[in-house]
Amino acid sequence: GPVPSFLFALLNMVAVLIIACPCAMGLATPTAIMVGTGKGAENGILIKDAQSLELAHKINAIVFDKTGTLTNGKPEVTDILGENKNEILSLAASLEKSSEHSLAAAIIQRADRDKVKLQKVDKFQSVAGYGVWGLVAGKKVMLGNKRFMKKEGIDISKLGETIEQLEESGKTVMILGVDGKTVGAISVADTVKESSKEGITLLKRMGIEIFMITGDNEKTANAIAKSIGIQNVLAEVLPSQKEEEVRKIQRIGKIVAMVGDGINDAPALAAADIGIAMGTGTDIAIEAADITLINKDLRSVSSAIKLSKKTMRTIRFNLFWAFGYNVVLIPVAMGLLYPFFHVLLNPIFASMAMALSSVSVVANSLTLKKAKI
Ligand code: ADP
Ligand code: MG
């Protein structure tokens, strides 16, 4: 009669509605992202948004800043070249007092240690990527790299060979010019972070192409890159050009991450597909980045990528589970099996199954907590 068939239809409709509710599907991505982000934080990897976590597994090129990222960023003066070493250090430190560069800190520290008297500087100027200059007792004093001296027409040939030797051993040399003449030079050395070499090896093993970028000169940069195992060196890059270098690599079709710490890295961090800032870096770099590594350990870069891979795998598995479950049970709820086996899905069982699918998706997301990264 008409009444049982109405009931039959109603029960089936309710069962279908219960099964078709895409609860588990809605949970699949956010739960995995939540657990993944938490897992990152536990390991000192702060991820700003879900998108970065979802994109990081696609990275196939990484550009590392040198100073403060691959190195500790605390250079120390190693050599002072020239006749009057005290005067050279005094002039250099007097200029660098107004600079915020890590090279400046090294020189000031050495002047402090040697109890060198500082002098008054007028018209101080800092030229990004080149060096600093100012007037001391009416003389134009400048301190910076070879490029800076060349730009100002100062001949450095009398120190040329010594400078090259220092650079080949990974030291950064700053030349002191007074009234257009080379007076001396100061070299500093920065130490490579303990975790740099292993961090880079891990990434290379993942098939990722590694670049080092720096404003430092080519010889020093190559020496340091070689000691870490990096072949691609972008040296003597002006702060304003770092961003363009990242874009160049993107243009050849790479998904690029940039890892940096300084103000001068901020535009490149923003331009990269994923910007990674060192927690020890400047606020501006952290602000521009998508991911911040709280500890200065470079192995965290590969951990972040692994975390992204595992999170994506979890999301895919969740979606498969949630979707597959609907695909199988909706026809059953509709009564597809009824004509053949008299099997119907009771709405009570439908609700239980639905709850179970949500629980299993959440449980699967939680397994991410135990993943090794
Ligand atoms: P990095 O990418 O290594 O931080 P920068 O672009 O800041 O490099 O600087 C590049 C180069 O410019 C330095 O290696 C140094 O030779 C010169 N330079 C920059 N700032 C100073 C400074 N305050 N004093 C002396 N030299 C400087
Ligand atoms: Mg730096």
mmCIF file of C-alpha atoms and ligand atoms in Angstrom:
data_model
loop_
_atom_site.group_PDB
_atom_site.id
_atom_site.type_symbol
_atom_site.label_atom_id
_atom_site.label_comp_id
_atom_site.label_asym_id
_atom_site.label_seq_id
_atom_site.Cartn_x
_atom_site.Cartn_y
_atom_site.Cartn_z
ATOM 1 C CA GLY A 1 0.000 0.000 0.000
ATOM 2 C CA PRO A 2 0.961 3.688 -0.182
ATOM 3 C CA VAL A 3 1.898 4.131 3.526
ATOM 4 C CA PRO A 4 4.778 1.605 3.817
ATOM 5 C CA SER A 5 6.317 2.883 0.591
ATOM 6 C CA PHE A 6 6.196 6.429 1.941
ATOM 7 C CA LEU A 7 7.982 5.273 5.118
ATOM 8 C CA PHE A 8 10.475 3.350 3.023
ATOM 9 C CA ALA A 9 11.276 6.462 1.016
ATOM 10 C CA LEU A 10 11.456 8.655 4.106
ATOM 11 C CA LEU A 11 13.908 6.330 5.885
ATOM 12 C CA ASN A 12 16.091 6.116 2.821
ATOM 13 C CA MET A 13 16.021 9.869 2.426
ATOM 14 C CA VAL A 14 17.129 10.393 6.009
ATOM 15 C CA ALA A 15 19.902 7.807 5.638
ATOM 16 C CA VAL A 16 21.120 9.468 2.435
ATOM 17 C CA LEU A 17 21.080 12.902 4.067
ATOM 18 C CA ILE A 18 23.072 11.645 7.031
ATOM 19 C CA ILE A 19 25.680 9.915 4.904
ATOM 20 C CA ALA A 20 25.948 12.733 2.392
ATOM 21 C CA CYS A 21 26.731 15.286 5.104
ATOM 22 C CA PRO A 22 30.353 16.026 4.239
ATOM 23 C CA CYS A 23 31.529 16.306 7.847
ATOM 24 C CA ALA A 24 34.673 14.235 7.434
ATOM 25 C CA MET A 25 35.487 15.999 4.186
ATOM 26 C CA GLY A 26 35.336 19.360 5.938
ATOM 27 C CA LEU A 27 37.629 18.095 8.673
ATOM 28 C CA ALA A 28 40.197 16.524 6.368
ATOM 29 C CA THR A 29 42.301 19.602 5.593
ATOM 30 C CA PRO A 30 41.947 21.866 8.662
ATOM 31 C CA THR A 31 42.685 19.144 11.208
ATOM 32 C CA ALA A 32 45.851 18.085 9.378
ATOM 33 C CA ILE A 33 46.996 21.693 9.008
ATOM 34 C CA MET A 34 46.330 22.327 12.688
ATOM 35 C CA VAL A 35 48.315 19.315 13.821
ATOM 36 C CA GLY A 36 51.075 20.050 11.284
ATOM 37 C CA THR A 37 51.417 23.652 12.412
ATOM 38 C CA GLY A 38 51.539 22.554 16.052
ATOM 39 C CA LYS A 39 54.150 19.950 15.252
ATOM 40 C CA GLY A 40 56.202 22.646 13.517
ATOM 41 C CA ALA A 41 56.004 24.953 16.528
ATOM 42 C CA GLU A 42 57.134 22.116 18.785
ATOM 43 C CA ASN A 43 60.235 21.828 16.611
ATOM 44 C CA GLY A 44 60.960 25.553 16.462
ATOM 45 C CA ILE A 45 59.354 26.065 13.049
ATOM 46 C CA LEU A 46 56.746 28.822 13.132
ATOM 47 C CA ILE A 47 54.446 28.723 10.107
ATOM 48 C CA LYS A 48 52.422 31.866 9.445
ATOM 49 C CA ASP A 49 49.617 30.459 7.329
ATOM 50 C CA ALA A 50 48.149 27.223 5.998
ATOM 51 C CA GLN A 51 49.168 28.099 2.439
ATOM 52 C CA SER A 52 52.885 28.037 3.261
ATOM 53 C CA LEU A 53 52.567 24.610 4.857
ATOM 54 C CA GLU A 54 50.721 23.376 1.779
ATOM 55 C CA LEU A 55 53.267 24.850 -0.639
ATOM 56 C CA ALA A 56 56.560 24.061 1.093
ATOM 57 C CA HIS A 57 56.699 20.464 -0.157
ATOM 58 C CA LYS A 58 56.952 21.723 -3.737
ATOM 59 C CA ILE A 59 60.158 23.689 -3.153
ATOM 60 C CA ASN A 60 62.923 22.602 -5.536
ATOM 61 C CA ALA A 61 65.395 25.466 -5.161
ATOM 62 C CA ILE A 62 66.592 27.276 -2.040
ATOM 63 C CA VAL A 63 68.607 30.473 -1.864
ATOM 64 C CA PHE A 64 70.577 30.949 1.351
ATOM 65 C CA ASP A 65 71.901 34.281 2.520
ATOM 66 C CA LYS A 66 75.487 33.922 3.727
ATOM 67 C CA THR A 67 76.090 36.278 6.625
ATOM 68 C CA GLY A 68 74.020 35.487 9.687
ATOM 69 C CA THR A 69 72.241 32.610 7.980
ATOM 70 C CA LEU A 70 74.902 30.092 6.936
ATOM 71 C CA THR A 71 77.464 31.798 9.160
ATOM 72 C CA ASN A 72 77.043 32.882 12.753
ATOM 73 C CA GLY A 73 77.089 36.518 11.685
ATOM 74 C CA LYS A 74 79.583 37.444 14.379
ATOM 75 C CA PRO A 75 82.742 38.190 12.437
ATOM 76 C CA GLU A 76 85.999 38.918 14.209
ATOM 77 C CA VAL A 77 88.946 40.970 13.042
ATOM 78 C CA THR A 78 91.800 38.685 12.005
ATOM 79 C CA ASP A 79 94.349 40.919 10.288
ATOM 80 C CA ILE A 80 95.184 44.607 10.119
ATOM 81 C CA LEU A 81 97.334 45.543 7.123
ATOM 82 C CA GLY A 82 99.265 48.783 6.823
ATOM 83 C CA GLU A 83 101.966 50.775 8.547
ATOM 84 C CA ASN A 84 100.247 52.450 11.484
ATOM 85 C CA LYS A 85 97.881 49.724 12.666
ATOM 86 C CA ASN A 86 96.571 51.719 15.608
ATOM 87 C CA GLU A 87 95.629 54.663 13.430
ATOM 88 C CA ILE A 88 94.050 52.366 10.835
ATOM 89 C CA LEU A 89 91.911 50.674 13.470
ATOM 90 C CA SER A 90 91.046 54.030 15.016
ATOM 91 C CA LEU A 91 89.856 55.540 11.732
ATOM 92 C CA ALA A 92 87.927 52.406 10.784
ATOM 93 C CA ALA A 93 86.219 52.104 14.175
ATOM 94 C CA SER A 94 85.365 55.809 14.256
ATOM 95 C CA LEU A 95 83.520 55.423 10.960
ATOM 96 C CA GLU A 96 81.853 52.139 11.843
ATOM 97 C CA LYS A 97 80.482 53.506 15.111
ATOM 98 C CA SER A 98 77.596 54.894 13.074
ATOM 99 C CA SER A 99 77.025 51.700 11.065
ATOM 100 C CA GLU A 100 74.789 48.787 11.994
ATOM 101 C CA HIS A 101 76.524 46.234 9.789
ATOM 102 C CA SER A 102 77.900 43.091 11.410
ATOM 103 C CA LEU A 103 81.308 43.967 9.925
ATOM 104 C CA ALA A 104 81.141 47.252 11.829
ATOM 105 C CA ALA A 105 80.513 45.405 15.082
ATOM 106 C CA ALA A 106 83.660 43.331 14.543
ATOM 107 C CA ILE A 107 85.826 46.416 14.056
ATOM 108 C CA ILE A 108 84.383 48.272 17.038
ATOM 109 C CA GLN A 109 84.858 45.232 19.240
ATOM 110 C CA ARG A 110 88.512 45.018 18.225
ATOM 111 C CA ALA A 111 89.048 48.736 18.834
ATOM 112 C CA ASP A 112 87.514 48.322 22.281
ATOM 113 C CA ARG A 113 89.740 45.387 23.057
ATOM 114 C CA ASP A 114 92.880 47.210 21.924
ATOM 115 C CA LYS A 115 91.774 50.389 23.753
ATOM 116 C CA VAL A 116 92.114 52.460 20.608
ATOM 117 C CA LYS A 117 90.937 56.073 20.778
ATOM 118 C CA LEU A 118 88.084 57.003 18.450
ATOM 119 C CA GLN A 119 87.933 60.230 16.470
ATOM 120 C CA LYS A 120 85.179 62.616 15.550
ATOM 121 C CA VAL A 121 83.471 61.894 12.223
ATOM 122 C CA ASP A 122 81.549 64.425 10.135
ATOM 123 C CA LYS A 123 79.165 63.798 7.253
ATOM 124 C CA PHE A 124 79.015 60.041 7.866
ATOM 125 C CA GLN A 125 77.474 58.055 5.032
ATOM 126 C CA SER A 126 76.808 54.388 4.556
ATOM 127 C CA VAL A 127 76.635 53.031 1.023
ATOM 128 C CA ALA A 128 74.716 49.746 1.026
ATOM 129 C CA GLY A 129 76.744 46.912 -0.461
ATOM 130 C CA TYR A 130 79.905 49.014 -0.642
ATOM 131 C CA GLY A 131 80.981 50.471 2.691
ATOM 132 C CA VAL A 132 81.060 53.674 4.710
ATOM 133 C CA TRP A 133 82.734 57.057 4.533
ATOM 134 C CA GLY A 134 83.031 60.321 6.436
ATOM 135 C CA LEU A 135 85.277 63.262 7.226
ATOM 136 C CA VAL A 136 87.873 62.894 9.994
ATOM 137 C CA ALA A 137 89.935 65.990 10.802
ATOM 138 C CA GLY A 138 89.065 67.339 7.366
ATOM 139 C CA LYS A 139 90.210 64.225 5.534
ATOM 140 C CA LYS A 140 87.920 62.063 3.474
ATOM 141 C CA VAL A 141 88.148 58.587 5.012
ATOM 142 C CA MET A 142 86.481 55.586 3.473
ATOM 143 C CA LEU A 143 86.214 51.943 4.437
ATOM 144 C CA GLY A 144 84.719 49.284 2.233
ATOM 145 C CA ASN A 145 85.220 46.636 -0.397
ATOM 146 C CA LYS A 146 87.252 46.689 -3.605
ATOM 147 C CA ARG A 147 84.194 47.700 -5.572
ATOM 148 C CA PHE A 148 83.844 50.776 -3.342
ATOM 149 C CA MET A 149 87.475 51.799 -3.869
ATOM 150 C CA LYS A 150 87.159 51.269 -7.604
ATOM 151 C CA LYS A 151 84.036 53.402 -7.708
ATOM 152 C CA GLU A 152 85.939 56.205 -5.978
ATOM 153 C CA GLY A 153 89.001 55.771 -8.175
ATOM 154 C CA ILE A 154 91.319 54.584 -5.396
ATOM 155 C CA ASP A 155 94.194 52.369 -6.467
ATOM 156 C CA ILE A 156 94.559 49.308 -4.228
ATOM 157 C CA SER A 157 97.292 47.488 -6.130
ATOM 158 C CA LYS A 158 99.862 47.848 -3.341
ATOM 159 C CA LEU A 159 97.729 45.560 -1.155
ATOM 160 C CA GLY A 160 96.202 43.593 -4.002
ATOM 161 C CA GLU A 161 98.009 40.321 -3.534
ATOM 162 C CA THR A 162 97.631 40.163 0.241
ATOM 163 C CA ILE A 163 93.933 40.939 -0.080
ATOM 164 C CA GLU A 164 93.469 38.096 -2.535
ATOM 165 C CA GLN A 165 95.176 35.624 -0.230
ATOM 166 C CA LEU A 166 92.971 36.649 2.664
ATOM 167 C CA GLU A 167 89.851 36.341 0.539
ATOM 168 C CA GLU A 168 90.795 32.915 -0.704
ATOM 169 C CA SER A 169 90.885 31.737 2.890
ATOM 170 C CA GLY A 170 87.290 32.905 3.392
ATOM 171 C CA LYS A 171 88.018 36.245 5.066
ATOM 172 C CA THR A 172 86.262 39.484 4.182
ATOM 173 C CA VAL A 173 88.624 42.377 3.545
ATOM 174 C CA MET A 174 87.759 46.044 4.016
ATOM 175 C CA ILE A 175 90.090 48.628 2.597
ATOM 176 C CA LEU A 176 90.781 51.960 4.257
ATOM 177 C CA GLY A 177 91.250 54.897 1.944
ATOM 178 C CA VAL A 178 92.268 58.375 3.086
ATOM 179 C CA ASP A 179 92.047 61.310 0.676
ATOM 180 C CA GLY A 180 92.028 59.026 -2.332
ATOM 181 C CA LYS A 181 94.903 56.762 -1.274
ATOM 182 C CA THR A 182 94.981 53.237 0.137
ATOM 183 C CA VAL A 183 96.259 53.387 3.698
ATOM 184 C CA GLY A 184 95.519 49.914 4.961
ATOM 185 C CA ALA A 185 93.023 47.105 5.194
ATOM 186 C CA ILE A 186 91.232 45.142 7.866
ATOM 187 C CA SER A 187 90.115 41.569 7.377
ATOM 188 C CA VAL A 188 87.432 39.800 9.342
ATOM 189 C CA ALA A 189 86.373 36.174 9.466
ATOM 190 C CA ASP A 190 82.997 34.802 10.295
ATOM 191 C CA THR A 191 82.509 31.228 11.469
ATOM 192 C CA VAL A 192 80.260 28.839 9.590
ATOM 193 C CA LYS A 193 77.395 27.460 11.709
ATOM 194 C CA GLU A 194 77.858 23.931 12.906
ATOM 195 C CA SER A 195 74.563 22.849 11.384
ATOM 196 C CA SER A 196 75.154 24.421 7.959
ATOM 197 C CA LYS A 197 76.907 21.555 6.251
ATOM 198 C CA GLU A 198 74.513 18.864 7.425
ATOM 199 C CA GLY A 199 71.501 21.089 6.765
ATOM 200 C CA ILE A 200 72.615 21.587 3.164
ATOM 201 C CA THR A 201 73.414 17.878 2.689
ATOM 202 C CA LEU A 202 69.910 16.913 3.843
ATOM 203 C CA LEU A 203 68.330 19.308 1.348
ATOM 204 C CA LYS A 204 70.524 18.160 -1.522
ATOM 205 C CA ARG A 205 69.522 14.591 -0.777
ATOM 206 C CA MET A 206 65.899 15.696 -1.293
ATOM 207 C CA GLY A 207 66.914 16.780 -4.801
ATOM 208 C CA ILE A 208 66.722 20.487 -4.032
ATOM 209 C CA GLU A 209 69.055 22.874 -5.831
ATOM 210 C CA ILE A 210 71.004 25.075 -3.406
ATOM 211 C CA PHE A 211 72.261 28.625 -3.955
ATOM 212 C CA MET A 212 74.230 30.959 -1.699
ATOM 213 C CA ILE A 213 73.700 34.697 -2.089
ATOM 214 C CA THR A 214 75.837 37.438 -0.589
ATOM 215 C CA GLY A 215 77.041 40.972 -0.966
ATOM 216 C CA ASP A 216 80.493 39.768 -0.051
ATOM 217 C CA ASN A 217 83.197 39.377 -2.695
ATOM 218 C CA GLU A 218 83.438 36.363 -4.947
ATOM 219 C CA LYS A 219 86.596 34.770 -3.523
ATOM 220 C CA THR A 220 85.466 34.920 0.108
ATOM 221 C CA ALA A 221 82.007 33.691 -0.883
ATOM 222 C CA ASN A 222 83.401 30.770 -2.879
ATOM 223 C CA ALA A 223 85.708 29.720 -0.051
ATOM 224 C CA ILE A 224 82.837 29.643 2.426
ATOM 225 C CA ALA A 225 80.398 27.975 0.008
ATOM 226 C CA LYS A 226 82.939 25.273 -0.724
ATOM 227 C CA SER A 227 83.384 24.484 2.954
ATOM 228 C CA ILE A 228 79.625 23.937 3.266
ATOM 229 C CA GLY A 229 79.179 22.036 0.001
ATOM 230 C CA ILE A 230 77.365 24.678 -2.051
ATOM 231 C CA GLN A 231 78.257 24.953 -5.744
ATOM 232 C CA ASN A 232 75.995 27.776 -6.896
ATOM 233 C CA VAL A 233 77.327 31.071 -5.571
ATOM 234 C CA LEU A 234 75.759 34.460 -6.244
ATOM 235 C CA ALA A 235 78.387 36.890 -4.911
ATOM 236 C CA GLU A 236 78.769 40.673 -4.886
ATOM 237 C CA VAL A 237 75.011 41.040 -5.081
ATOM 238 C CA LEU A 238 73.858 44.483 -3.988
ATOM 239 C CA PRO A 239 71.109 44.469 -1.343
ATOM 240 C CA SER A 240 68.685 45.865 -3.902
ATOM 241 C CA GLN A 241 69.419 43.002 -6.314
ATOM 242 C CA LYS A 242 68.770 40.033 -4.041
ATOM 243 C CA GLU A 243 65.071 40.056 -4.876
ATOM 244 C CA GLU A 244 65.815 40.048 -8.617
ATOM 245 C CA GLU A 245 68.117 37.038 -8.225
ATOM 246 C CA VAL A 246 65.269 35.113 -6.585
ATOM 247 C CA ARG A 247 62.915 36.108 -9.397
ATOM 248 C CA LYS A 248 65.450 34.952 -11.989
ATOM 249 C CA ILE A 249 65.433 31.460 -10.502
ATOM 250 C CA GLN A 250 61.633 31.510 -10.381
ATOM 251 C CA ARG A 251 61.563 32.434 -14.063
ATOM 252 C CA ILE A 252 63.319 29.221 -15.020
ATOM 253 C CA GLY A 253 60.370 27.408 -13.461
ATOM 254 C CA LYS A 254 61.606 26.673 -9.969
ATOM 255 C CA ILE A 255 59.593 26.888 -6.768
ATOM 256 C CA VAL A 256 62.012 28.944 -4.707
ATOM 257 C CA ALA A 257 62.507 29.333 -0.982
ATOM 258 C CA MET A 258 64.741 32.094 0.359
ATOM 259 C CA VAL A 259 66.386 31.786 3.755
ATOM 260 C CA GLY A 260 67.726 34.986 5.299
ATOM 261 C CA ASP A 261 68.096 37.092 8.393
ATOM 262 C CA GLY A 262 68.861 40.687 7.466
ATOM 263 C CA ILE A 263 66.976 43.836 6.532
ATOM 264 C CA ASN A 264 68.556 43.515 3.105
ATOM 265 C CA ASP A 265 67.008 40.053 2.704
ATOM 266 C CA ALA A 266 63.426 41.211 3.349
ATOM 267 C CA PRO A 267 62.447 41.976 -0.279
ATOM 268 C CA ALA A 268 63.869 38.623 -1.426
ATOM 269 C CA LEU A 269 62.067 36.818 1.404
ATOM 270 C CA ALA A 270 58.806 38.391 0.260
ATOM 271 C CA ALA A 271 59.469 37.641 -3.431
ATOM 272 C CA ALA A 272 60.271 33.966 -2.862
ATOM 273 C CA ASP A 273 57.489 31.373 -2.993
ATOM 274 C CA ILE A 274 58.381 30.612 0.618
ATOM 275 C CA GLY A 275 60.372 33.081 2.711
ATOM 276 C CA ILE A 276 62.163 31.567 5.690
ATOM 277 C CA ALA A 277 63.613 33.894 8.327
ATOM 278 C CA MET A 278 66.071 33.016 11.042
ATOM 279 C CA GLY A 279 64.617 33.750 14.462
ATOM 280 C CA THR A 280 67.928 35.364 15.338
ATOM 281 C CA GLY A 281 67.444 37.810 12.462
ATOM 282 C CA THR A 282 65.964 41.267 12.225
ATOM 283 C CA ASP A 283 62.267 41.924 12.835
ATOM 284 C CA ILE A 284 61.876 43.138 9.279
ATOM 285 C CA ALA A 285 63.073 39.816 7.885
ATOM 286 C CA ILE A 286 60.742 37.883 10.201
ATOM 287 C CA GLU A 287 57.865 40.137 9.184
ATOM 288 C CA ALA A 288 58.516 39.501 5.480
ATOM 289 C CA ALA A 289 58.848 35.724 5.838
ATOM 290 C CA ASP A 290 56.236 32.945 5.763
ATOM 291 C CA ILE A 291 58.164 30.680 8.104
ATOM 292 C CA THR A 292 60.440 31.577 11.013
ATOM 293 C CA LEU A 293 62.997 29.179 12.418
ATOM 294 C CA ILE A 294 63.235 29.924 16.131
ATOM 295 C CA ASN A 295 66.527 28.177 16.616
ATOM 296 C CA LYS A 296 69.407 29.018 14.333
ATOM 297 C CA ASP A 297 69.808 25.369 13.332
ATOM 298 C CA LEU A 298 69.842 25.033 9.553
ATOM 299 C CA ARG A 299 68.603 21.451 9.638
ATOM 300 C CA SER A 300 65.198 22.965 10.443
ATOM 301 C CA VAL A 301 64.844 23.948 6.779
ATOM 302 C CA SER A 302 64.656 20.325 5.682
ATOM 303 C CA SER A 303 62.429 19.557 8.678
ATOM 304 C CA ALA A 304 59.986 22.230 7.514
ATOM 305 C CA ILE A 305 59.839 20.704 4.043
ATOM 306 C CA LYS A 306 59.423 17.202 5.441
ATOM 307 C CA LEU A 307 56.634 18.452 7.680
ATOM 308 C CA SER A 308 54.877 19.947 4.670
ATOM 309 C CA LYS A 309 55.222 16.653 2.761
ATOM 310 C CA LYS A 310 53.786 14.637 5.640
ATOM 311 C CA THR A 311 50.958 17.113 6.199
ATOM 312 C CA MET A 312 49.980 16.918 2.535
ATOM 313 C CA ARG A 313 50.084 13.140 2.646
ATOM 314 C CA THR A 314 47.798 13.197 5.673
ATOM 315 C CA ILE A 315 45.373 15.555 3.929
ATOM 316 C CA ARG A 316 45.264 13.336 0.840
ATOM 317 C CA PHE A 317 44.666 10.243 2.921
ATOM 318 C CA ASN A 318 41.921 12.039 4.884
ATOM 319 C CA LEU A 319 40.155 13.153 1.724
ATOM 320 C CA PHE A 320 40.408 9.706 0.204
ATOM 321 C CA TRP A 321 38.905 8.192 3.326
ATOM 322 C CA ALA A 322 36.128 10.750 3.673
ATOM 323 C CA PHE A 323 35.254 10.772 -0.002
ATOM 324 C CA GLY A 324 35.573 7.023 -0.495
ATOM 325 C CA TYR A 325 33.257 6.436 2.401
ATOM 326 C CA ASN A 326 30.581 8.656 0.830
ATOM 327 C CA VAL A 327 30.998 7.059 -2.570
ATOM 328 C CA VAL A 328 30.433 3.594 -1.125
ATOM 329 C CA LEU A 329 27.645 4.327 1.359
ATOM 330 C CA ILE A 330 25.447 6.822 -0.488
ATOM 331 C CA PRO A 331 24.255 4.199 -2.998
ATOM 332 C CA VAL A 332 23.615 1.784 -0.115
ATOM 333 C CA ALA A 333 21.612 4.440 1.727
ATOM 334 C CA MET A 334 19.668 5.107 -1.459
ATOM 335 C CA GLY A 335 18.557 1.484 -1.399
ATOM 336 C CA LEU A 336 20.596 0.308 -4.346
ATOM 337 C CA LEU A 337 21.182 -3.074 -2.712
ATOM 338 C CA TYR A 338 17.551 -3.478 -1.674
ATOM 339 C CA PRO A 339 16.264 -5.083 -4.874
ATOM 340 C CA PHE A 340 19.019 -7.721 -4.773
ATOM 341 C CA PHE A 341 19.819 -8.433 -1.116
ATOM 342 C CA HIS A 342 17.100 -6.574 0.797
ATOM 343 C CA VAL A 343 19.861 -4.513 2.395
ATOM 344 C CA LEU A 344 18.980 -0.992 3.567
ATOM 345 C CA LEU A 345 20.974 1.424 5.642
ATOM 346 C CA ASN A 346 19.131 2.167 8.836
ATOM 347 C CA PRO A 347 19.509 5.893 9.708
ATOM 348 C CA ILE A 348 20.869 4.861 13.109
ATOM 349 C CA PHE A 349 23.703 2.934 11.503
ATOM 350 C CA ALA A 350 24.139 5.725 9.014
ATOM 351 C CA SER A 351 24.775 8.195 11.883
ATOM 352 C CA MET A 352 27.176 5.802 13.540
ATOM 353 C CA ALA A 353 29.099 5.342 10.329
ATOM 354 C CA MET A 354 29.195 9.065 9.775
ATOM 355 C CA ALA A 355 30.560 9.738 13.248
ATOM 356 C CA LEU A 356 33.094 6.991 12.716
ATOM 357 C CA SER A 357 34.341 8.549 9.514
ATOM 358 C CA SER A 358 34.861 11.932 11.205
ATOM 359 C CA VAL A 359 36.626 10.293 14.107
ATOM 360 C CA SER A 360 38.911 8.353 11.813
ATOM 361 C CA VAL A 361 39.841 11.480 9.872
ATOM 362 C CA VAL A 362 40.678 13.322 13.086
ATOM 363 C CA ALA A 363 42.582 10.300 14.395
ATOM 364 C CA ASN A 364 44.585 10.107 11.186
ATOM 365 C CA SER A 365 45.446 13.807 11.453
ATOM 366 C CA LEU A 366 46.637 13.221 14.995
ATOM 367 C CA THR A 367 49.091 10.536 13.833
ATOM 368 C CA LEU A 368 50.969 13.427 12.219
ATOM 369 C CA LYS A 369 52.005 14.366 15.738
ATOM 370 C CA LYS A 370 54.206 11.294 15.891
ATOM 371 C CA ALA A 371 55.707 11.741 12.432
ATOM 372 C CA LYS A 372 59.482 12.035 12.222
ATOM 373 C CA ILE A 373 60.613 15.302 10.691
HETATM 374 P P1 ADP B 1 75.842 40.582 3.111
HETATM 375 O O1 ADP B 1 74.893 40.045 2.085
HETATM 376 O O2 ADP B 1 77.031 39.686 3.233
HETATM 377 O O3 ADP B 1 75.202 40.936 4.414
HETATM 378 P P2 ADP B 1 76.121 43.462 2.373
HETATM 379 O O4 ADP B 1 75.416 43.717 1.102
HETATM 380 O O5 ADP B 1 75.548 44.019 3.599
HETATM 381 O O6 ADP B 1 76.482 41.910 2.471
HETATM 382 O O7 ADP B 1 77.618 44.032 2.217
HETATM 383 C C1 ADP B 1 78.413 43.632 1.134
HETATM 384 C C2 ADP B 1 79.811 44.116 1.273
HETATM 385 O O8 ADP B 1 79.852 45.544 1.337
HETATM 386 C C3 ADP B 1 80.500 43.644 2.519
HETATM 387 O O9 ADP B 1 81.062 42.378 2.375
HETATM 388 C C4 ADP B 1 81.559 44.729 2.699
HETATM 389 O O10 ADP B 1 82.657 44.465 1.878
HETATM 390 C C5 ADP B 1 80.866 45.971 2.215
HETATM 391 N N1 ADP B 1 80.255 46.698 3.335
HETATM 392 C C6 ADP B 1 78.946 46.811 3.606
HETATM 393 N N2 ADP B 1 78.744 47.527 4.736
HETATM 394 C C7 ADP B 1 79.956 47.852 5.218
HETATM 395 C C8 ADP B 1 80.428 48.566 6.363
HETATM 396 N N3 ADP B 1 79.605 49.084 7.265
HETATM 397 N N4 ADP B 1 81.768 48.695 6.527
HETATM 398 C C9 ADP B 1 82.604 48.156 5.637
HETATM 399 N N5 ADP B 1 82.236 47.470 4.548
HETATM 400 C C10 ADP B 1 80.946 47.320 4.320
HETATM 401 MG MG MG B 2 72.584 38.186 6.408
#
